[in-house]
Coordinates of C-alpha atoms (C1' of nucleotides) in Angstrom, one line a residue:
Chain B
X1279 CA -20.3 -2.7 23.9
X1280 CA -20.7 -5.8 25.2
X1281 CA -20.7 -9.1 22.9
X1282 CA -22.4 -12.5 23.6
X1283 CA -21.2 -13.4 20.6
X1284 CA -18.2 -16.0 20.7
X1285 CA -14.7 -14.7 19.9
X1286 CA -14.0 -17.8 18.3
X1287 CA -10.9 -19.1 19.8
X1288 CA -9.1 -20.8 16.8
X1289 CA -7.4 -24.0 16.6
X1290 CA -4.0 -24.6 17.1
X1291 CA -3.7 -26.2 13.8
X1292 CA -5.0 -23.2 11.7
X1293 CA -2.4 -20.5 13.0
X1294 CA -0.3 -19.7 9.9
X1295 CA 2.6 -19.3 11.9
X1296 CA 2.4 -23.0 13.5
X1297 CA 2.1 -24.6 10.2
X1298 CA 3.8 -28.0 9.8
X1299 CA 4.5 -28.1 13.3
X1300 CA 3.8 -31.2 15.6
X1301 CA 1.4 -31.4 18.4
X1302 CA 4.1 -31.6 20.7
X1303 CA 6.4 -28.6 19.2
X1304 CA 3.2 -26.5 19.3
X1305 CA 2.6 -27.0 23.1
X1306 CA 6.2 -26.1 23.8
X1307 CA 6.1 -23.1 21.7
X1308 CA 2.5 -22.0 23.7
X1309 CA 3.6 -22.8 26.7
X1310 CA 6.1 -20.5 26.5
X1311 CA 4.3 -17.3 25.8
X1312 CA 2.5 -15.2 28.2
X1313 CA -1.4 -14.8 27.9
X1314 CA -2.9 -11.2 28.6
X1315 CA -6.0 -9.9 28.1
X1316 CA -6.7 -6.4 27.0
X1317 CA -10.1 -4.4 27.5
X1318 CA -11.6 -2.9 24.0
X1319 CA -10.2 0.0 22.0
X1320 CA -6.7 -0.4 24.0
X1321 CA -3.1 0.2 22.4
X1322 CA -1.2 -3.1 22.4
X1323 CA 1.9 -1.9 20.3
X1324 CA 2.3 1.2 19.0
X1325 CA 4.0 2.2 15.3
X1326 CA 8.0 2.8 15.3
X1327 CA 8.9 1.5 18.8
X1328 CA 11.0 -1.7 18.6
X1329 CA 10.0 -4.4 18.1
X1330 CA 10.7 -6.4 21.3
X1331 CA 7.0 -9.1 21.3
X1332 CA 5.7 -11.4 19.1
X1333 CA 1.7 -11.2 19.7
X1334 CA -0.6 -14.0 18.7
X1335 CA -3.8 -12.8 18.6
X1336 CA -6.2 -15.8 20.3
X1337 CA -9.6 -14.3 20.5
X1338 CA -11.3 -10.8 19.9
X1339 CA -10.5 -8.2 16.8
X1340 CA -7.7 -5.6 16.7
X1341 CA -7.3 -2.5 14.4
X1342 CA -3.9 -2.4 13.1
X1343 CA -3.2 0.9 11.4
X1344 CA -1.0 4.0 11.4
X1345 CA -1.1 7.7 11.6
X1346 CA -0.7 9.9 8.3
X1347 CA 1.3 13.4 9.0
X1348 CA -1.8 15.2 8.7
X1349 CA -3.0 13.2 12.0
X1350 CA -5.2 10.9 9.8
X1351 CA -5.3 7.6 11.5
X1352 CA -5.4 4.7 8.0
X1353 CA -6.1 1.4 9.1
X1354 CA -3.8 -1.5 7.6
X1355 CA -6.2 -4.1 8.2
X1356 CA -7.9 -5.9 10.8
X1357 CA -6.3 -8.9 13.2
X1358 CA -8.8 -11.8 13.9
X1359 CA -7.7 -14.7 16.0
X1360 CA -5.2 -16.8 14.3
X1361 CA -2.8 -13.8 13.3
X1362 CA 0.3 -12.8 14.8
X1363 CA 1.6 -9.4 14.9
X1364 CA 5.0 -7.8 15.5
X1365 CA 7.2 -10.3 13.1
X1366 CA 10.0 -8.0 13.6
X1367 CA 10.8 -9.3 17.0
X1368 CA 11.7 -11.8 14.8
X1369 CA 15.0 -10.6 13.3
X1370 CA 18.6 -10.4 15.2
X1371 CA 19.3 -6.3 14.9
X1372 CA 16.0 -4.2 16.3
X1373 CA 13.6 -3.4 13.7
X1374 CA 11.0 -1.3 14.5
X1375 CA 6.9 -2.3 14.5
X1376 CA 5.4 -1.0 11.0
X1377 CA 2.1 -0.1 12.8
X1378 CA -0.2 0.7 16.0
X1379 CA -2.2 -2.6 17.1
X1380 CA -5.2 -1.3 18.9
X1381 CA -8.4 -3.7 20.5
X1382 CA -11.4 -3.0 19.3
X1383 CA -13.1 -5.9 21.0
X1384 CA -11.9 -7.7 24.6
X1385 CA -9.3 -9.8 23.2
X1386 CA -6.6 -11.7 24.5
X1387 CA -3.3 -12.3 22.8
X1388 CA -0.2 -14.8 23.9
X1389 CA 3.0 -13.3 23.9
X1390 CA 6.6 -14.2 23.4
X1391 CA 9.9 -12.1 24.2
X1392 CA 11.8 -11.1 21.8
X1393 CA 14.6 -13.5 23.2
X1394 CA 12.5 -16.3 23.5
X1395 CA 11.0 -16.2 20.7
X1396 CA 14.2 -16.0 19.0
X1397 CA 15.4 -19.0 21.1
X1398 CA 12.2 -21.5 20.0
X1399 CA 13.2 -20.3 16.2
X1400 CA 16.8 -21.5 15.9
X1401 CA 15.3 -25.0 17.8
X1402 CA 12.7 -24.8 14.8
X1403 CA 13.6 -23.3 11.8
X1404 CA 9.6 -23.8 10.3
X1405 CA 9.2 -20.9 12.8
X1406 CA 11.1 -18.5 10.6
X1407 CA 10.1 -20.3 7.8
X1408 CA 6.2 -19.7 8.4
X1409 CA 7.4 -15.9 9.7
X1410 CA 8.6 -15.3 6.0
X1411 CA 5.8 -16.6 4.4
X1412 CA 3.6 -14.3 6.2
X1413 CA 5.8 -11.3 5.7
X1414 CA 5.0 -12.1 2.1
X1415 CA 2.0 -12.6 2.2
X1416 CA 1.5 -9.2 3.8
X1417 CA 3.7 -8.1 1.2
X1418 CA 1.5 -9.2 -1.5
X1419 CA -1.8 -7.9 -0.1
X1420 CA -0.1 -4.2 0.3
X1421 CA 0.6 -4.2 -3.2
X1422 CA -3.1 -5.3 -4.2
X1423 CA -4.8 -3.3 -2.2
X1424 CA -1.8 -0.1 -3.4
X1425 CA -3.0 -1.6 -7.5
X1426 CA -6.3 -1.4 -6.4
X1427 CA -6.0 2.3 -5.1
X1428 CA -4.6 3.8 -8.5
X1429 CA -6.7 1.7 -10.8
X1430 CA -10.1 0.8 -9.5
X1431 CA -13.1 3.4 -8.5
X1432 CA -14.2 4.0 -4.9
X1433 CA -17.3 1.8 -5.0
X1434 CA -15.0 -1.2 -6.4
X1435 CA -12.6 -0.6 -3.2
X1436 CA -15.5 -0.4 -1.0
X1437 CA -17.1 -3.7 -2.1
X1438 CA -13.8 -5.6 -2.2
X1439 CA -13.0 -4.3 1.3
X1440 CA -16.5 -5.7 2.6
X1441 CA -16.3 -8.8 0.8
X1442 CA -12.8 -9.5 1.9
X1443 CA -13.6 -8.0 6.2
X1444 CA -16.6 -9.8 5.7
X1445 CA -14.8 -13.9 5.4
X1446 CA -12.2 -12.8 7.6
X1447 CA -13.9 -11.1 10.5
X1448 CA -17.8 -11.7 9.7
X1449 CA -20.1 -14.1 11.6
X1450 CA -22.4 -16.0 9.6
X1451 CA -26.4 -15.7 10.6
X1452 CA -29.8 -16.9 9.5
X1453 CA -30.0 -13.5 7.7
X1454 CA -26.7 -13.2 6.2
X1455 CA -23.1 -12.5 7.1
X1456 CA -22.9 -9.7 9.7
X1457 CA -19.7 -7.8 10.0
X1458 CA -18.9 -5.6 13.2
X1459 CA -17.3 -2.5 11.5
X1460 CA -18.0 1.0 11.6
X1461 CA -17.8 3.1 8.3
X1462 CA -15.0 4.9 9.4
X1463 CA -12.8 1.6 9.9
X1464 CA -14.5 0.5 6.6
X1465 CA -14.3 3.3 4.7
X1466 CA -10.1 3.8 5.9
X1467 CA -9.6 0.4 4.5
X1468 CA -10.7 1.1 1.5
X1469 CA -9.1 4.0 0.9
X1470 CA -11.9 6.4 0.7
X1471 CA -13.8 9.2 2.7
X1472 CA -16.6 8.1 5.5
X1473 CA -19.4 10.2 3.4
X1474 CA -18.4 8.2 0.1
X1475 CA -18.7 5.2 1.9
X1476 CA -22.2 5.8 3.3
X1477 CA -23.2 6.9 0.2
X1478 CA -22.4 3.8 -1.4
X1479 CA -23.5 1.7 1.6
X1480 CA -26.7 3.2 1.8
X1481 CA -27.0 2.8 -1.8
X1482 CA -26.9 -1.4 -1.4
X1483 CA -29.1 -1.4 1.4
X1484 CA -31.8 0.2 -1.6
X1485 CA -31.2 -2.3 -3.9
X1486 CA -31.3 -4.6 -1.1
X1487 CA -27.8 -6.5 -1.0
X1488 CA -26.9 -5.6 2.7
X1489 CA -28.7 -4.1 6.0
X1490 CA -26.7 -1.4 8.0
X1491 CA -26.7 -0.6 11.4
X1492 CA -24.7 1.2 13.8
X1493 CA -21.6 -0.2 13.8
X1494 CA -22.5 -3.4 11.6
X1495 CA -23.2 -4.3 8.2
X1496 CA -25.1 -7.4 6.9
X1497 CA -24.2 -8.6 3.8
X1498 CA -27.3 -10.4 2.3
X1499 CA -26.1 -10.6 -1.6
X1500 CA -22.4 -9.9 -1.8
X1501 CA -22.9 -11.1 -5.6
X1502 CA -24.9 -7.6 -5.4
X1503 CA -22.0 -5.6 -4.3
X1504 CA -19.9 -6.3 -7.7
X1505 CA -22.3 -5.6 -10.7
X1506 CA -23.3 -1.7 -10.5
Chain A
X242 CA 21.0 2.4 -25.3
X243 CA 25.1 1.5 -24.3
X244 CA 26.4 2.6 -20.7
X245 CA 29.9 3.1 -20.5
X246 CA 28.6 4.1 -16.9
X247 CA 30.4 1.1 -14.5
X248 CA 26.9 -0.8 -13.6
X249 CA 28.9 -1.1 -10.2
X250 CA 29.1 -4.5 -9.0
X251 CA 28.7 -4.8 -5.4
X252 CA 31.0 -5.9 -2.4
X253 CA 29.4 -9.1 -1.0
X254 CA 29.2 -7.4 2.3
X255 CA 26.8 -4.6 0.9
X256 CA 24.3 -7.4 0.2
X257 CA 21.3 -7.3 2.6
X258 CA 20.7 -11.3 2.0
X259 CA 24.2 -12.6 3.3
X260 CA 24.6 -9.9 6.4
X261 CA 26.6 -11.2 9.2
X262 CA 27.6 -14.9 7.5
X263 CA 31.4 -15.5 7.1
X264 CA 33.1 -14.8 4.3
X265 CA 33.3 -18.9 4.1
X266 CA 30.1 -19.1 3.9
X267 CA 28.9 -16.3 1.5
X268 CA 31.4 -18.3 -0.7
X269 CA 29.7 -21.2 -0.7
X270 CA 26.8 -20.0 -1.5
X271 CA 27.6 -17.7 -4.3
X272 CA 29.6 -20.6 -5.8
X273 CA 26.0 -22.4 -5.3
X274 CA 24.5 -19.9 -8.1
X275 CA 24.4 -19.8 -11.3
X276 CA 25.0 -16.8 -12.9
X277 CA 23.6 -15.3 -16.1
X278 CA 23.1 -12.1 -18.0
X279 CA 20.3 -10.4 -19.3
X280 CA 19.9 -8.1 -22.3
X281 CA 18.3 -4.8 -21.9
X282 CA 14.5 -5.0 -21.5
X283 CA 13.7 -8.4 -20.9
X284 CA 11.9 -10.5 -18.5
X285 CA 13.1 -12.6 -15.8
X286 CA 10.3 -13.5 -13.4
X287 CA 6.6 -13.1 -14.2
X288 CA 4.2 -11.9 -11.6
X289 CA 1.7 -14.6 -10.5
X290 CA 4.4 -17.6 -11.7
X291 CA 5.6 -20.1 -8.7
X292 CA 8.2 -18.8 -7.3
X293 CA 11.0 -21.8 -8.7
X294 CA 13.9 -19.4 -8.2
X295 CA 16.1 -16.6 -6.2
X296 CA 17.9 -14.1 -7.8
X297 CA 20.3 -11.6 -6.8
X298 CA 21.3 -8.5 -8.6
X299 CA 25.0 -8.3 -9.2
X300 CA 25.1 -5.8 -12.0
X301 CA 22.8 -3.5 -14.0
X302 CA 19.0 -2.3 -13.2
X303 CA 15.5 -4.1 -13.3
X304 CA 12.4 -2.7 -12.8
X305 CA 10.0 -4.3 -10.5
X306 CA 6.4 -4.1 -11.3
X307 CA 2.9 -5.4 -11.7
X308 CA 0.2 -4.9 -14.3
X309 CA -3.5 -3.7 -13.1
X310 CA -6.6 -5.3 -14.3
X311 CA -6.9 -2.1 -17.2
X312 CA -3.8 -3.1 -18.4
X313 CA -1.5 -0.3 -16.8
X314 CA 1.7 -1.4 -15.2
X315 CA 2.4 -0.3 -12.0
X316 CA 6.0 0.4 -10.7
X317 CA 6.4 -1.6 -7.6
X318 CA 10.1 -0.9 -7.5
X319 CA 13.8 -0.6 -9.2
X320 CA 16.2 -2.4 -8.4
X321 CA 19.7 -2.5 -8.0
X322 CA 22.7 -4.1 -7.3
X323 CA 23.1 -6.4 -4.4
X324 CA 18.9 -6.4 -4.3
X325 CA 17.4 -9.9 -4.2
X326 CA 14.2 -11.1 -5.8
X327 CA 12.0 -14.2 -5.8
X328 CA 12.1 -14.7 -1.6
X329 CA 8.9 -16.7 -2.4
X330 CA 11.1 -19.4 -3.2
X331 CA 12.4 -19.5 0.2
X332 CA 9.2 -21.2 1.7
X333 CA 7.9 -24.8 1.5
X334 CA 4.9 -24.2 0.1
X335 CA 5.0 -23.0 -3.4
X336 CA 4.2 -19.5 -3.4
X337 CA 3.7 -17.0 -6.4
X338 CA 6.2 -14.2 -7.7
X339 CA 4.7 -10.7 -6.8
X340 CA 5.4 -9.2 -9.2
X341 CA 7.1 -8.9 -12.8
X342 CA 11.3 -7.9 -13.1
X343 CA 12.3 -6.8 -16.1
X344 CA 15.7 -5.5 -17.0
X345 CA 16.4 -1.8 -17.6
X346 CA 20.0 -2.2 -18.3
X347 CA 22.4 -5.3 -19.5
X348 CA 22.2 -7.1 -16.1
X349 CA 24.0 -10.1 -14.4
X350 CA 22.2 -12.1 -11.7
X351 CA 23.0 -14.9 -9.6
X352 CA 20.5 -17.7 -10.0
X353 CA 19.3 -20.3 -7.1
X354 CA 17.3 -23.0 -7.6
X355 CA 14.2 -23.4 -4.8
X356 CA 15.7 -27.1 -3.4
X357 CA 19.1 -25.9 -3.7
X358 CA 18.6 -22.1 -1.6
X359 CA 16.0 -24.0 0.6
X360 CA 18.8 -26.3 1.8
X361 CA 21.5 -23.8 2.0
X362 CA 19.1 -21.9 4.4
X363 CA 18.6 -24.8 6.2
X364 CA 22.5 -25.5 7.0
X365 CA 22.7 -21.6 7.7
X366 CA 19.7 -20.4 9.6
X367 CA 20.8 -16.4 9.1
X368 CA 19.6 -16.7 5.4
X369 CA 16.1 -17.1 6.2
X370 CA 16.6 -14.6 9.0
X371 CA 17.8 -12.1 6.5
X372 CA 15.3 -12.7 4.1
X373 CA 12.6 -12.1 6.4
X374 CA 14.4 -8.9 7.2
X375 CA 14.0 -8.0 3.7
X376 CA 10.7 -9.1 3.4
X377 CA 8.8 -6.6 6.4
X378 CA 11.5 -3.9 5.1
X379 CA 9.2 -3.9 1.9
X380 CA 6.0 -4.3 3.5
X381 CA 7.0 -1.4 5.9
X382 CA 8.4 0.3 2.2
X383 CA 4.8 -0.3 0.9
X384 CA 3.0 1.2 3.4
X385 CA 5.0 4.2 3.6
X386 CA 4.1 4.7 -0.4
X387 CA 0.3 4.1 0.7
X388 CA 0.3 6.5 3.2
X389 CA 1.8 8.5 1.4
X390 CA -0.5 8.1 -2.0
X391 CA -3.7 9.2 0.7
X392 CA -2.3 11.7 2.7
X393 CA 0.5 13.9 0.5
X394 CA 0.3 15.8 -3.0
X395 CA 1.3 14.4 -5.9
X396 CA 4.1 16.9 -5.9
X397 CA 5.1 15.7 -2.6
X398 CA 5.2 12.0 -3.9
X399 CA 7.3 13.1 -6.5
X400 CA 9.7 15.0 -4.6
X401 CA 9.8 12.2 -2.7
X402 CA 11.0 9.0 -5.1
X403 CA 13.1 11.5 -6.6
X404 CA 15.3 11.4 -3.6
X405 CA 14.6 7.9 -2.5
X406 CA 15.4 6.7 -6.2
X407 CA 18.5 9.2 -6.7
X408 CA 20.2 7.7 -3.4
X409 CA 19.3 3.8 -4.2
X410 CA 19.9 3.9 -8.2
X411 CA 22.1 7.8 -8.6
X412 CA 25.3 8.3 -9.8
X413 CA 27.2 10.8 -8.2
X414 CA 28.6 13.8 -10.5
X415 CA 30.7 16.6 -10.4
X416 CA 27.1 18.8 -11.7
X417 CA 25.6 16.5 -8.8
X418 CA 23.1 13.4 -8.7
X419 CA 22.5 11.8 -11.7
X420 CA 19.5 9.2 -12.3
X421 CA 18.6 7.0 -15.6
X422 CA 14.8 6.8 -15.7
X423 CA 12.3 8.3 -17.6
X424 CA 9.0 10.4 -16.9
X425 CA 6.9 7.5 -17.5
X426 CA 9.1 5.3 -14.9
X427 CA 9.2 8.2 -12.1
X428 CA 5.5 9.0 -12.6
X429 CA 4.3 5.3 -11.9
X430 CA 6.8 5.2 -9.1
X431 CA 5.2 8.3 -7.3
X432 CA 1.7 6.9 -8.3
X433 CA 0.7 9.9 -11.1
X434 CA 0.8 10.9 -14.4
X435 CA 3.5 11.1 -16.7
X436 CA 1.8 14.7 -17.6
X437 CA 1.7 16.0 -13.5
X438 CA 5.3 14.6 -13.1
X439 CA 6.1 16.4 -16.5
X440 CA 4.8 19.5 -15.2
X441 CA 6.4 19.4 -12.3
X442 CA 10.0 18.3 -13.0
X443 CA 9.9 21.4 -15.6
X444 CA 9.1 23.3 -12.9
X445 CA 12.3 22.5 -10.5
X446 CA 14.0 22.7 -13.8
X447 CA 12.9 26.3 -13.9
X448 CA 13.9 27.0 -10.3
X449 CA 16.9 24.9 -11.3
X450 CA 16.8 22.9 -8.6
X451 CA 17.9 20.0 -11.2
X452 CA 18.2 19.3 -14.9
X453 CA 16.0 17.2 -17.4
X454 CA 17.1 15.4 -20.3
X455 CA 15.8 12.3 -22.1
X456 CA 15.6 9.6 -20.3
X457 CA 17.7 10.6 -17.0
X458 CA 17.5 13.9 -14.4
X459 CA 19.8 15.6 -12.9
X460 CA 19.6 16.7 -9.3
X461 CA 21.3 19.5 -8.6
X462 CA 19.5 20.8 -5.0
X463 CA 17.4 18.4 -3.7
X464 CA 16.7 20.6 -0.7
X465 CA 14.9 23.2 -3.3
X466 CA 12.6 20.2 -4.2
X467 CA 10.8 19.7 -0.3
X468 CA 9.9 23.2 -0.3
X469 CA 7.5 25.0 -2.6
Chain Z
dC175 C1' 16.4 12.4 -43.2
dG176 C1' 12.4 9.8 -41.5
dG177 C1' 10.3 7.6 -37.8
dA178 C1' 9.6 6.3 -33.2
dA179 C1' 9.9 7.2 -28.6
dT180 C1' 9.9 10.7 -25.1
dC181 C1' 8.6 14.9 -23.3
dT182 C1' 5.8 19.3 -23.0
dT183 C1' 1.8 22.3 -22.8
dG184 C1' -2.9 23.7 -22.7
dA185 C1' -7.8 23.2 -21.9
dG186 C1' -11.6 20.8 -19.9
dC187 C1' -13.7 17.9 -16.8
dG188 C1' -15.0 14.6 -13.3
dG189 C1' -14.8 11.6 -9.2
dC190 C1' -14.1 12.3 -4.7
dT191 C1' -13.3 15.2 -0.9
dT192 C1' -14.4 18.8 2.0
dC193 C1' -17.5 21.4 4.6
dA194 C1' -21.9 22.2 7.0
dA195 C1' -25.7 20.6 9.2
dA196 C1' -29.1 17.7 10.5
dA197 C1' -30.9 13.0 11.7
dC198 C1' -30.2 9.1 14.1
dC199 C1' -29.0 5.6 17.4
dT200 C1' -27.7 4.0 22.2
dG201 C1' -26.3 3.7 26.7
dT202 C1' -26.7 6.6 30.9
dG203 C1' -28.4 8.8 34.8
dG204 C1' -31.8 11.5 36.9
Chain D
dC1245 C1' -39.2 5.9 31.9
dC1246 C1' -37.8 9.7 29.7
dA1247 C1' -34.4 13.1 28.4
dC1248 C1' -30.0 14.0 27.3
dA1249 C1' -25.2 13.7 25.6
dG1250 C1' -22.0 11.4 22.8
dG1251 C1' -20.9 9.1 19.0
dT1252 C1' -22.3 7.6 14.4
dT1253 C1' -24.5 8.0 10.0
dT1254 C1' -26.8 10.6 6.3
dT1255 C1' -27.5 14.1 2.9
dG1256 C1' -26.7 18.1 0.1
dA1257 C1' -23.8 21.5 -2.2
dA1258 C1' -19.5 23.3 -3.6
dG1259 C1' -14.9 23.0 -5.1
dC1260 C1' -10.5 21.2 -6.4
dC1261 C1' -6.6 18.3 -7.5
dG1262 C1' -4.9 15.7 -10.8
dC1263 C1' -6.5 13.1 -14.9
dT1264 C1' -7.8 12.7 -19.6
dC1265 C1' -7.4 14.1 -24.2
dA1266 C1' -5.3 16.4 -28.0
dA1267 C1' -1.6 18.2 -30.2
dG1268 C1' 2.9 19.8 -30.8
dA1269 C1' 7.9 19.9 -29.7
dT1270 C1' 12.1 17.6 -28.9
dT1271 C1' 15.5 14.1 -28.9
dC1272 C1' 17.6 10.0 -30.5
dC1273 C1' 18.9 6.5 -33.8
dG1274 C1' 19.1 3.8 -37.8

DNA sequence: CGGAATCTTGAGCGGCTTCAAAACCTGTGG
DNA sequence: CCACAGGTTTTGAAGCCGCTCAAGATTCCG
């Protein structure tokens, strides 16, 4: 699995948890962390151990999910350079991490100690501030997608989910904007079985809205994916 | 609807928001709020409104909830005393309320203004710590219910926010653990019908594993509820 | 006592899941 | 270059959990 295609490093200026932050406070704050690349489908952090890193994700994708009882692996969502992961290194007593963080693609992340990161916050309380507003945020797109589960119908879930992976993690070509998901990962983020969701995908690809392939999906018409 | 039950008011250590401050400071800042009191079933935030406030619970119960597109509303949440609401105004940015609190009970809060919390937090960093504590405790609270809602039986769920409301919002008895809610309010909470969670609350009843009357339950084993 | 809210019970059904099996795609190694 | 093995996707058929709907019973309060 092998991808020519450019893990967009992002800018400095769009990471959420660098907003309103100067030049200069940013470049101390990188300069601290360690990079590290991981190869694909590798755990960075797994669910329930504490919470001792703050991860910045700089280029690639990573699954971030946890495992039902029952063994069922559900997938929280999906990191995309720009996002951090494992706020909890944040706070003074040990949390724990709320999920597994696993690469999908080669990716490489920038790391802080739990200490140090600790340290940069007091010197720059917008550090904490930004790490609130993203705990909320997260906050607020658990309960949607929760609403969403107990009041919307499979196909509806399935549609959001693709709009939504699609602007956060799709590429845009001639053709359309192409998505590298499989309908497992899909079909666990929308909270529904991998045979419902290829029933439904297929289904689009009739009326002529997306193109699937292994591993991929090409949204041609996502205007297509809400009517029906 | 009168309670001559004592709607407890809290110790200012128990409150999560104000963990490891001085007792100097804690007493500036409550002297900082304003407090008020609400009658039984009203409104005090909105979902969706900009988050202008923070509030803390001092006394009585407030549901926290959100309404679906269909018109449903969906049970985020009770809370109780020494609970905070409105973190969103916290941040710089003006972020929205997540969801709707409406007072169960008579209830008295403590009431921040954004500018005037925001500079508190400033002069006493540990306040935004806390309240990003709080904040990934829910999301980590939130996911627990989703993985729960697609991997256990609705009898589970049940079972389950029986206990976990019992030991937040109970009231401890010499016939044992007494809770003021309603079907309706424990059904939404463990994401199913007020018919299933009629059926099945009848059913301990029967094993008499707890009692039902209108409006509140009575747990009497709440080992005999994990089992069958 | 009347009326409104809450709770109960039964019957029927329906959207998804589960299970089984086959088709398909893709990289690999002979 | 082709065949094979592994993972991925598709399709069909059957079943079930919990929901919906309807109606009645119970409790509470003015």
């Amino acid at each position: 699995m092998q991808h020519p295609v450019s893990h967009s490093r992002h800018s400095k200026q769009s990471v959420a948890l660098f907003k309103g932050l100067t030049e200069e406070q940013i470049s101390a704050i990188v300069a601290a962390g360690h990079p590290r690349r991981y190869t694909p489908t590798t755990p960075i952090i797994r669910s329930d151990e504490p919470a001792l890193h703050l991860y910045l994700l700089q280029t690639g994708h990573v699954n971030f999910s946890r495992v039902a009882e029952d063994g069922r692996q559900i997938l929280l969502g999906r990191l995309v350079p720009a996002d951090v992961f494992g706020l909890g290194s944040l706070v003074a007593d040990t949390v724990r991490y709320i999920g597994t963080a696993d690469t999908v693609t080669e990716s490489e992340v920038l790391i802080w100690e739990r200490n140090c990161i600790r340290r940069l916050a007091t010197a720059c309380p917008l550090l904490a501030e930004n790490a609130l507003r993203i705990a909320l945020h997260y906050v607020g797109v658990f309960v949607k997608r929760h609403i969403a589960l107990v009041s919307d119908t499979a196909e509806e879930r399935l549609a959001y989910t693709l709009i939504q992976i699609g602007s956060r993690a799709g590429h845009m070509l001639p053709a359309g904007l192409e998505v590298d998901i499989k309908n497992e990962d899909l079909a666990s983020l929308a909270d529904i079985s991998v045979f419902t969701a290829s029933r439904f995908l297929k289904s689009w690809e009739r009326e002529g809205a997306l193109e699937k392939h292994r591993g991929k999906v090409l949204i041609r018409c996502p205007e297509k994916l809400l009517v029906a």
